[in-house]
Coordinates of C-alpha atoms and ligand atoms in Angstrom, one line a residue:
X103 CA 103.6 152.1 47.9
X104 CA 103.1 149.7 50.9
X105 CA 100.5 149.8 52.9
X106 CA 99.1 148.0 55.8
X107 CA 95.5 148.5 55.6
X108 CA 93.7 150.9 52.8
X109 CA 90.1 151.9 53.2
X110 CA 88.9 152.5 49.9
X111 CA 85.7 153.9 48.3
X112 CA 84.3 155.6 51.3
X113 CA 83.2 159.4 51.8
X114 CA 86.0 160.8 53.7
X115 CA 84.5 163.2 56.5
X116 CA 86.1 166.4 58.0
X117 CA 85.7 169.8 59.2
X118 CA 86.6 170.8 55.7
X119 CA 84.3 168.9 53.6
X120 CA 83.7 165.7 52.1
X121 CA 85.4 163.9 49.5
X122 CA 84.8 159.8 48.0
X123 CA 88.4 158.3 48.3
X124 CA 90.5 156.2 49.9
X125 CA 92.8 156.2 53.1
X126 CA 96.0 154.0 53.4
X127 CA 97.1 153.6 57.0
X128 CA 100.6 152.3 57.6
X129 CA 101.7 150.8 60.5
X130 CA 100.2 153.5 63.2
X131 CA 99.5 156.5 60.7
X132 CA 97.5 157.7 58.2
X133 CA 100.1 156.8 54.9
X134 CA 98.1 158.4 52.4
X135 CA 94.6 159.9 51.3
X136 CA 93.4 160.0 47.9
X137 CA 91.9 158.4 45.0
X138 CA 92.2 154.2 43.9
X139 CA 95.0 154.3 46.3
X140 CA 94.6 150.2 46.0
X141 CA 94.6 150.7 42.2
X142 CA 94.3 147.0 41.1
X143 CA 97.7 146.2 43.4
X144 CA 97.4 145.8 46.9
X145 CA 100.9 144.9 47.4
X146 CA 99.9 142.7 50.3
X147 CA 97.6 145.6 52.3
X148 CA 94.7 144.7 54.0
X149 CA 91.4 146.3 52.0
X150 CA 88.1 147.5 54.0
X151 CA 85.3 148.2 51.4
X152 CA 83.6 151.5 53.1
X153 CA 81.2 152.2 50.1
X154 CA 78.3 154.0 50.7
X155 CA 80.0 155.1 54.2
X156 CA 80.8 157.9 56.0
X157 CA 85.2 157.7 57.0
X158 CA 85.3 160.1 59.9
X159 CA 88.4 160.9 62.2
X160 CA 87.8 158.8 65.5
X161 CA 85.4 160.5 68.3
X162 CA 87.1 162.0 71.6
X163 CA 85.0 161.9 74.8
X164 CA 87.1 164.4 76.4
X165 CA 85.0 164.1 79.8
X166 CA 84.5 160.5 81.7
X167 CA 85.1 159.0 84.9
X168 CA 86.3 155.7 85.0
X169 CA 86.4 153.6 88.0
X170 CA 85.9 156.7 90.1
X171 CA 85.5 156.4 93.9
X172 CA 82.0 158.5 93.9
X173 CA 78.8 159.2 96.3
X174 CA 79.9 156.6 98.8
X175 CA 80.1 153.3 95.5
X176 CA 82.6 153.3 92.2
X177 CA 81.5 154.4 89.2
X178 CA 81.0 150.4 87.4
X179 CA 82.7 151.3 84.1
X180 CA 86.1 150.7 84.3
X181 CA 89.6 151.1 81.8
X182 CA 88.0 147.4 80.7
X183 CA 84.4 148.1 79.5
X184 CA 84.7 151.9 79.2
X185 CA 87.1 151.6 76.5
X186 CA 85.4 148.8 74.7
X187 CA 82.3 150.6 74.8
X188 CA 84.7 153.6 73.5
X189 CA 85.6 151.3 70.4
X190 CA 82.5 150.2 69.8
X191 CA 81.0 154.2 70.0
X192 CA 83.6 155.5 67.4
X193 CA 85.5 157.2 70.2
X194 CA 89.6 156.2 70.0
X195 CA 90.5 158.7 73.2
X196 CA 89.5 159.5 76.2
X197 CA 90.6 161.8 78.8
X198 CA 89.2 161.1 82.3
X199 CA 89.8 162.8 85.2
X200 CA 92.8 162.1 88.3
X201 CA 90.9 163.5 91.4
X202 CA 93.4 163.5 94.5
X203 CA 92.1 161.7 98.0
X204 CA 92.8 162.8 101.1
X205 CA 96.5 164.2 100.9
X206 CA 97.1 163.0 98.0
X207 CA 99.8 165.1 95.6
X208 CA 98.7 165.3 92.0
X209 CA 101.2 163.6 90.7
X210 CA 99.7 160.3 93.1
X211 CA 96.2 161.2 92.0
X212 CA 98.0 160.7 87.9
X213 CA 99.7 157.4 89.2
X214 CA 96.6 156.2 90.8
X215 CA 94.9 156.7 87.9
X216 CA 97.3 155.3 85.3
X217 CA 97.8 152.5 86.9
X218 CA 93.9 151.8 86.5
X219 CA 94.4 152.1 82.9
X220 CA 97.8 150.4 82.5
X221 CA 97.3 147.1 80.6
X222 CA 93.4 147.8 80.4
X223 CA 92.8 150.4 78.5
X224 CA 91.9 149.4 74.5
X225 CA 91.8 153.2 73.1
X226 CA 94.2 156.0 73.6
X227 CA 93.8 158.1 77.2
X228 CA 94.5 161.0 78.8
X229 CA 94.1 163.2 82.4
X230 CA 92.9 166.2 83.3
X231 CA 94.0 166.8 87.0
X232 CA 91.5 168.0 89.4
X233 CA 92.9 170.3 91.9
X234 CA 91.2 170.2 95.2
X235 CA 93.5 172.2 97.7
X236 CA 95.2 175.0 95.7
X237 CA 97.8 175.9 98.8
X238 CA 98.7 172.3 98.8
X239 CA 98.7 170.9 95.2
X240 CA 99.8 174.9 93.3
X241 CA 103.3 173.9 93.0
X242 CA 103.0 170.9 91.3
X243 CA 101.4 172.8 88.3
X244 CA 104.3 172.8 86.1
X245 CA 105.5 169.2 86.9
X246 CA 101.7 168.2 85.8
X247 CA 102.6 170.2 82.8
X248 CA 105.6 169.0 81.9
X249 CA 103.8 165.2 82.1
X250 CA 101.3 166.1 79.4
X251 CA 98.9 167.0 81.8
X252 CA 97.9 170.7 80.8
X253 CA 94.6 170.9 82.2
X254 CA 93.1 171.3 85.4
X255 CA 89.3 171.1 86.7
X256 CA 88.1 172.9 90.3
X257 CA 84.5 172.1 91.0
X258 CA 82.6 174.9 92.8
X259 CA 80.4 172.0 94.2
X260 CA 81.1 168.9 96.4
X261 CA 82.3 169.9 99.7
X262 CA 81.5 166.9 101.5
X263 CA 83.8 164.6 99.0
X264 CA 86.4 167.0 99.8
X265 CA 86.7 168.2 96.2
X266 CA 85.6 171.9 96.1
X267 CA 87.5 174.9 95.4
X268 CA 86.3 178.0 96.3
X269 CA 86.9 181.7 94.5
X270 CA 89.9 182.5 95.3
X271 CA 91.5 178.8 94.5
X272 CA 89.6 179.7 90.9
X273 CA 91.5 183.2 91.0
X274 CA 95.1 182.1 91.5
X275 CA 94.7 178.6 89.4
X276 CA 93.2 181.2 86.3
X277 CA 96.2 183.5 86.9
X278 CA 98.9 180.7 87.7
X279 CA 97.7 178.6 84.4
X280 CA 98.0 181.7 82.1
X281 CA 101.6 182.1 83.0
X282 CA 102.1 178.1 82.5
X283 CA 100.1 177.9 79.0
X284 CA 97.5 175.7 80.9
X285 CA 93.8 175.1 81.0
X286 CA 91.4 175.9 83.8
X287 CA 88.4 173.2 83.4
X288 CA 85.3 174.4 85.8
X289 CA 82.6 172.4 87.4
X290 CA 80.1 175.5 87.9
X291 CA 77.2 175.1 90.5
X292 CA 76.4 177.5 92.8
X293 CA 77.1 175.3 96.3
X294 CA 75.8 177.6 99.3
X295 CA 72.3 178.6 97.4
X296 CA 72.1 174.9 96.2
X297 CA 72.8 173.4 99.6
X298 CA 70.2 175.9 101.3
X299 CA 67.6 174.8 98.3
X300 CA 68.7 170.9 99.4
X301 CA 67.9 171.5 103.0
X302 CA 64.7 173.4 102.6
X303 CA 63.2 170.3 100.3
X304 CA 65.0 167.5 102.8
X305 CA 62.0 166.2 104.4
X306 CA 59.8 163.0 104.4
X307 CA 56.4 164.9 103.2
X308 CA 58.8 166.5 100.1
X309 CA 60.3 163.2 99.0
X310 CA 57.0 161.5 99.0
X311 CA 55.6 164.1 97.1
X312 CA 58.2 164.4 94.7
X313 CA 60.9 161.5 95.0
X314 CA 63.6 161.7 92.4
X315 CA 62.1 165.3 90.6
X316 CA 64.0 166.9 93.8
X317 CA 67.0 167.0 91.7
X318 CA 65.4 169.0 89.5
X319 CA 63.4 170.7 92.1
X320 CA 66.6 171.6 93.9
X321 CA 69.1 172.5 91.0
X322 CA 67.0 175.2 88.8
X323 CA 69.2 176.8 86.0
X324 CA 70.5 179.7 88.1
X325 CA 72.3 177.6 90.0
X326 CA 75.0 176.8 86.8
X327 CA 74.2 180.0 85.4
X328 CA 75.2 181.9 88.4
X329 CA 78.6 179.6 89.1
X330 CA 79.2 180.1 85.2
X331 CA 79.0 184.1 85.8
X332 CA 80.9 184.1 88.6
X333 CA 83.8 182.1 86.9
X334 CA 83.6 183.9 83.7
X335 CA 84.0 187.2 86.1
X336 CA 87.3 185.8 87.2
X337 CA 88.8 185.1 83.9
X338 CA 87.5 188.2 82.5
X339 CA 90.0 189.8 85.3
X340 CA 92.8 187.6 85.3
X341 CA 92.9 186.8 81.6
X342 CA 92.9 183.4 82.0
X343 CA 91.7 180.9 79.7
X344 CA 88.3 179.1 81.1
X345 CA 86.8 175.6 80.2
X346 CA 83.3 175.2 81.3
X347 CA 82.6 171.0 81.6
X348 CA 79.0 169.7 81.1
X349 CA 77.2 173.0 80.7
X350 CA 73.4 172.2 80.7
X351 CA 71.6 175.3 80.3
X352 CA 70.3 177.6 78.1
X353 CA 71.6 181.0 80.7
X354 CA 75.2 179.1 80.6
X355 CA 75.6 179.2 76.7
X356 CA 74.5 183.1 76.8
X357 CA 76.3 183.8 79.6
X358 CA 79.5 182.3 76.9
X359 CA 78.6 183.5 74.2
X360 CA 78.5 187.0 75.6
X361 CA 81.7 186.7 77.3
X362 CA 83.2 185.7 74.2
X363 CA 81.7 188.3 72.6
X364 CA 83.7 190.5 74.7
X365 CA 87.3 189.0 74.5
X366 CA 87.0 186.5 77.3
X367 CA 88.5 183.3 76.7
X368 CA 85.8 180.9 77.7
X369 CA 85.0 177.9 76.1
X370 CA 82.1 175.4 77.2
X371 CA 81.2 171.8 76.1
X372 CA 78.2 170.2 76.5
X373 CA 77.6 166.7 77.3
X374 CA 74.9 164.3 74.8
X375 CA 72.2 163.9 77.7
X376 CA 71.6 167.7 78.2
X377 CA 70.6 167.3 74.4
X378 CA 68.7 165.0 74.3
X379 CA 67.1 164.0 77.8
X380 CA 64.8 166.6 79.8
X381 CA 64.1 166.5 83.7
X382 CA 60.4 165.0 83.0
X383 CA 62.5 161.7 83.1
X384 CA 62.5 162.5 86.7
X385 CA 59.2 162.2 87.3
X386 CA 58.8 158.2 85.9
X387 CA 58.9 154.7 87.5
X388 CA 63.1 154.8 86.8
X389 CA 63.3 158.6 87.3
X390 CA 66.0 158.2 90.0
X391 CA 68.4 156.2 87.6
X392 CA 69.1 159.9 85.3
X393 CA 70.3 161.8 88.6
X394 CA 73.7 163.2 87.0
X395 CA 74.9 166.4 88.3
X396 CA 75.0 169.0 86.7
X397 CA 70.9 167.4 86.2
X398 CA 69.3 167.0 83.1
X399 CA 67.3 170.4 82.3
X400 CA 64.1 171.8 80.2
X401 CA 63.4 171.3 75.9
X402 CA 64.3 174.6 76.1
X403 CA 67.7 174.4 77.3
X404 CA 68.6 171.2 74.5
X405 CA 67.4 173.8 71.7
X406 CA 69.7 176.6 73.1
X407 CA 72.6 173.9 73.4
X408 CA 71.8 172.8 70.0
X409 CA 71.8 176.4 68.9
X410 CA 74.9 177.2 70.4
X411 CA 76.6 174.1 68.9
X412 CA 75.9 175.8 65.4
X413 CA 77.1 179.4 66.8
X414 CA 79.8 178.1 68.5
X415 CA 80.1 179.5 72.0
X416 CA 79.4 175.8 72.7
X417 CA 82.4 173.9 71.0
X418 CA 82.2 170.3 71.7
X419 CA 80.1 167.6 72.7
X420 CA 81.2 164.8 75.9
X421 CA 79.4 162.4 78.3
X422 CA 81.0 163.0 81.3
X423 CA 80.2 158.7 81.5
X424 CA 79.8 158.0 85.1
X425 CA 78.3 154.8 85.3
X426 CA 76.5 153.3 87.7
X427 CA 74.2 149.9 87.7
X428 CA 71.0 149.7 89.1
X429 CA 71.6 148.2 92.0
X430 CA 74.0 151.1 92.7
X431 CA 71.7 153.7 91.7
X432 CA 69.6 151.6 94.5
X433 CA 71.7 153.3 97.2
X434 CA 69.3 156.6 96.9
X435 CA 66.0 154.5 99.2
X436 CA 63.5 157.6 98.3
X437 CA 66.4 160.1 99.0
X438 CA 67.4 161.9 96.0
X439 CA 70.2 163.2 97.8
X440 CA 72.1 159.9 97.9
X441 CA 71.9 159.0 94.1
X442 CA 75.2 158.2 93.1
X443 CA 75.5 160.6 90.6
X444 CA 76.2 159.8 86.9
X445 CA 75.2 157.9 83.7
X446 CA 76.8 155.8 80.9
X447 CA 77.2 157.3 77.6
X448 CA 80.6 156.7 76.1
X449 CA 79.1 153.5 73.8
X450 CA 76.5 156.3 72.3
X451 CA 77.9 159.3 72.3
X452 CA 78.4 159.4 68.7
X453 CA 75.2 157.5 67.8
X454 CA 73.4 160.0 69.8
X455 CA 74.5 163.2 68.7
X456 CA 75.0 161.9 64.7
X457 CA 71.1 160.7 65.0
X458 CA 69.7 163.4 67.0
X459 CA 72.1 166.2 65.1
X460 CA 72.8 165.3 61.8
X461 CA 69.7 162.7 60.8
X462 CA 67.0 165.9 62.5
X463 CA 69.5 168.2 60.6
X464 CA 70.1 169.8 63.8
X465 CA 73.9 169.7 62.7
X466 CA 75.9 169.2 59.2
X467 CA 77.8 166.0 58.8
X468 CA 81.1 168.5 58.9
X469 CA 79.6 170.0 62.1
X470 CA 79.2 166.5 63.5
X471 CA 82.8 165.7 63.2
X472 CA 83.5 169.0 64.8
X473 CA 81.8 168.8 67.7
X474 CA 82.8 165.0 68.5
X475 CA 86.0 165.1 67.4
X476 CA 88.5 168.0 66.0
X477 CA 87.1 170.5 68.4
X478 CA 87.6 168.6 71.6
X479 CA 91.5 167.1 70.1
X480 CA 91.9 171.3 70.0
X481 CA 90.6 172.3 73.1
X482 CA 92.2 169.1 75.0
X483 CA 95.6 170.0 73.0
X484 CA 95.9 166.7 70.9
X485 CA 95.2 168.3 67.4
X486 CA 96.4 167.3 64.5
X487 CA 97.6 164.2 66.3
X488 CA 93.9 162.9 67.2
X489 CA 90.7 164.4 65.9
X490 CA 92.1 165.1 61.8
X491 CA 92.3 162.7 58.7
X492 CA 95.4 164.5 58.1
X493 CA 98.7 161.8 56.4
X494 CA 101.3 161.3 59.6
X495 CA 98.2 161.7 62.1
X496 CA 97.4 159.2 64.2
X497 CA 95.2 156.2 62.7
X498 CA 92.6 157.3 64.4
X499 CA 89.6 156.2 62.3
X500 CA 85.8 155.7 62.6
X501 CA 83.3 154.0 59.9
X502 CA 79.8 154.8 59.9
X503 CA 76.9 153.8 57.8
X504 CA 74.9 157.1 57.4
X505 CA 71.1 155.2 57.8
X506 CA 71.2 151.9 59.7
X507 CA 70.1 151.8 62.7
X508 CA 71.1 149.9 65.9
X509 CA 68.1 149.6 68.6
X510 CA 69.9 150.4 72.0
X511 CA 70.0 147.6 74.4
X512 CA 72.0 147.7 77.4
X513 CA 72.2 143.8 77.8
X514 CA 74.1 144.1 74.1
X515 CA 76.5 146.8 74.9
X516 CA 80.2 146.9 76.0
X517 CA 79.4 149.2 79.4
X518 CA 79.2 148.2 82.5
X519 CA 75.3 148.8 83.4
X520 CA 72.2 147.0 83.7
X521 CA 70.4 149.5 82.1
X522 CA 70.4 152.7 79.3
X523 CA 69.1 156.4 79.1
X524 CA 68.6 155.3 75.6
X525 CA 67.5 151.8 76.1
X526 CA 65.3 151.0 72.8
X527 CA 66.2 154.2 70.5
X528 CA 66.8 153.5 67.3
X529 CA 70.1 155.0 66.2
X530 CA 72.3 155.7 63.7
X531 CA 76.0 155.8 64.1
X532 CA 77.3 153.3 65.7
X533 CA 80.9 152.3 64.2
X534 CA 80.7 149.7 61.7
X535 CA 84.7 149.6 61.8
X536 CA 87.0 151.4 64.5
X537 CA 90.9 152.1 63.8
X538 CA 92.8 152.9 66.8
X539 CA 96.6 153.8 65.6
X540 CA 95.9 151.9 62.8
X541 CA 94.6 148.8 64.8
X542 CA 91.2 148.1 64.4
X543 CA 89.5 147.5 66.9
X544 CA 85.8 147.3 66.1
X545 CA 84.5 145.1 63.0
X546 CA 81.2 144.7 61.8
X547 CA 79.5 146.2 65.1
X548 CA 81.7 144.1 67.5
X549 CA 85.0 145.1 69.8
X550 CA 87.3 143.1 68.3
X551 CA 90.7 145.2 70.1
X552 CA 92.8 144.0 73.2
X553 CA 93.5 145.6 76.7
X554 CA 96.7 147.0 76.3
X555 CA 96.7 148.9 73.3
X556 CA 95.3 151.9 74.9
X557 CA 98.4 154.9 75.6
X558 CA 98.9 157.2 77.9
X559 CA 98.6 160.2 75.4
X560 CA 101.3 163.3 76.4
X561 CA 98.9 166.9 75.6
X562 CA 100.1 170.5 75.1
X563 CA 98.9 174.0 74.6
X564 CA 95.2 173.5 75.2
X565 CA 92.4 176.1 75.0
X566 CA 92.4 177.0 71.5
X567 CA 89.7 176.0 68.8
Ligands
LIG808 O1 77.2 163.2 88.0 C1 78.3 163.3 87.5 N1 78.5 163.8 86.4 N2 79.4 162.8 88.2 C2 80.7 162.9 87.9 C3 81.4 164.0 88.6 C4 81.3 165.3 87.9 O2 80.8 166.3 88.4 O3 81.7 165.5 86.7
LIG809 ZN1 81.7 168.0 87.2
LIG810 ZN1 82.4 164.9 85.2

């Protein structure tokens, strides 16, 4: 049999288990899995030695904003060194999300945003759609559909960039999306509660006291929690199908879990810093640089998201990578309020969670390769295609060496920023080789791909694990 590449002697990785063997990949596809599938005669393919490493199906970071128009700046990673620092994470897809401006249709919003990612992108990418007027933008639905685009966010937040959608926007787009076989994606804070907590802590003698901790200060876990509720409330009634995006506290993943419990078809991911990073990083020399929003939260709340990784009412892990340099972050002059909101994370998504999960046995390997990949290619709709080692599947393939470690150093990395949340951890996880559709596209620790290779990537019938 001819093959173009085959990756022998590796420990093939997947929800189902682990196996030593080989994968042949031909052309774009995964030709074959099995054993000495090189067997002494090559035939002309390409051989990658993976012994002694872990073969997983590429990452998904299923949440990012690229190039996104944001707090008054851009976010500084754009379809350029977002998806290099994709590659060079293990992740082969993203999906980012088209946001319209001003009167924007959705269908502009998609073409604004494609054509960001046209000719740039070097890994596989997607849209969600956010909706931000449901009278206007309600009609479009099914067009949106019908372009691969099956899923939708509202935020409850951000009135003043014109983005929020109140309860009965969430009603009708749960209702309307359950006819359709589409998605409802939710960006839960509780606005009128958290903008009366903003203005009573807006003051000079407050932000000298406290200075970036007002993010914290201002955003304590009720506010999601309550948002979540509420939501969940709304697609207990309509029977709709809800997708809670970066969910950072401990109340959120009950508040799922119960729900689920109950028949309600709520899903929630979190994102790697709500793991791993806790609010004390407010209260240091840099504190202002980790103002993301939903904010990083309590130990507490990583154990319960940790926790409900394992249980399952939390099924995947993101970034929601909104990147923004130093000199951006800058903007905020001793006002936490204008922080332009967001932090990298695509490059270390899967170091992060595979050294903080798997290596503190937090997670299994299999459970690993769940949360970071098949999980969010079934949720998103892009399952078996992306997300499985499965023959006729996408190429989609990630090499990892299960001990070495990389020390994180933004100066070394393929993102945009002058600085990391991880900056100096140690981690394991970083891809030693990336395949993207059978090209690869990392080698040895380094992007080797091209801009351009990255597709637009058609989904269907999300919201199922
Ligand atoms: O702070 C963040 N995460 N900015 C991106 C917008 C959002 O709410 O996802
Ligand atoms: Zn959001
Ligand atoms: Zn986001």
């Amino acid at each position: 049999m001819k093959y173009d590449t085959i990756i022998t002697g590796g420990t093939l990785v997947t929800v189902a288990g682990r196996m030593k063997g080989d994968l042949a990949i031909r052309g774009e596809k995964i030709a074959a899995i099995g054993k000495d599938l090189a067997d002494g005669q090559t035939n002309g393919a390409r051989i990658v030695d993976a012994t002694g490493r872990y073969v997983l199906p590429a990452g998904l970071d299923v949440h990012v904003h690229l190039e996104l128009p944001f707090c008054g700046t851009v976010s500084s990673d754009d379809y350029d060194s977002g998806t290099r620092a994709a590659a060079r994470g293990g992740v082969t897809t993203v999906i980012d999300f088209a946001i319209p401006y001003g009167q924007d249709t959705l269908a502009q919003a998609v073409e604004n945003w494609d054509a960001k990612a046209r000719g740039k992108a070097c890994v596989d990418y997607a849209f969600h759609c956010a909706i931000t007027n449901w009278q206007r933008q309600a009609k479009e639905l099914p067009k949106l559909i019908d372009m691969g685009i099956p899923t939708f966010k509202q935020f409850m937040i951000y009135e003043s960039e014109g983005w929020q959608s109140d309860d009965a926007a969430m009603f009708q787009a749960l209702e309307r999306l359950k006819e359709l076989g589409g998605m409802l994606m939710v960006h839960a804070e509780s606005s009128r509660v958290l903008d009366l907590l903003i203005q009573r802590h807006h003051n000079k003698a407050e932000m000298n006291k406290h200075g970036a901790y007002l993010h914290a200060i201002t955003r304590p876990n009720y506010i999601e929690a309550e948002a979540i509720q509420r939501a969940i409330q709304w697609t207990e009634v309509t029977g709709g199908t809800l997708f809670v995006v970066h969910m950072s506290t401990g109340e959120g993943a009950d508040l799922v879990k119960n729900a689920r419990e109950r028949g309600v078809n709520v899903f929630a991911e979190t994102c790697a810093q709500y793991l791993t990073l806790d609010d004390s990083l407010f209260a240091t020399k840099d504190g202002h640089l980790y103002a993301t929003c939903p904010q990083i939260k309590k130990k507490a709340d990583q154990q319960r998201l940790w926790k409900g990784l394992r249980d399952g009412e939390v099924c995947g892990i993101s970034t929601d990578t909104c990147s923004f340099t130093r000199k951006q972050k800058a903007m905020w002059k001793g006002d936490w309020t204008k922080i332009p909101m967001g932090m990298p994370g695509i490059e270390t998504l899967l170091p992060v969670v595979y050294t903080e999960g798997v290596l503190k046995r937090r997670l299994t390997l299999e459970q690993f390769v769940q949360k970071v990949s098949t999980a969010p290619a079934r949720m998103m709709g892009l399952y078996p295609r992306k997300g499985s080692l499965d023959v006729g599947t996408d190429a989609d393939v990630t090499i990892i060496h299960p001990k070495k470690r990389i020390k994180v150093d933004w100066r070394k990395m393929e993102t945009n920023t002058d600085w990391s949340p991880y900056q100096d951890w140690n981690l394991a996880g970083f891809a030693e080789a990336t395949f993207c559709r059978g090209k690869q596209i990392v080698d040895n620790y380094k992007f080797t791909g091209t801009n351009g290779h990255g597709r637009f990537i058609k989904r269907s019938k999300p919201g199922t694990l």
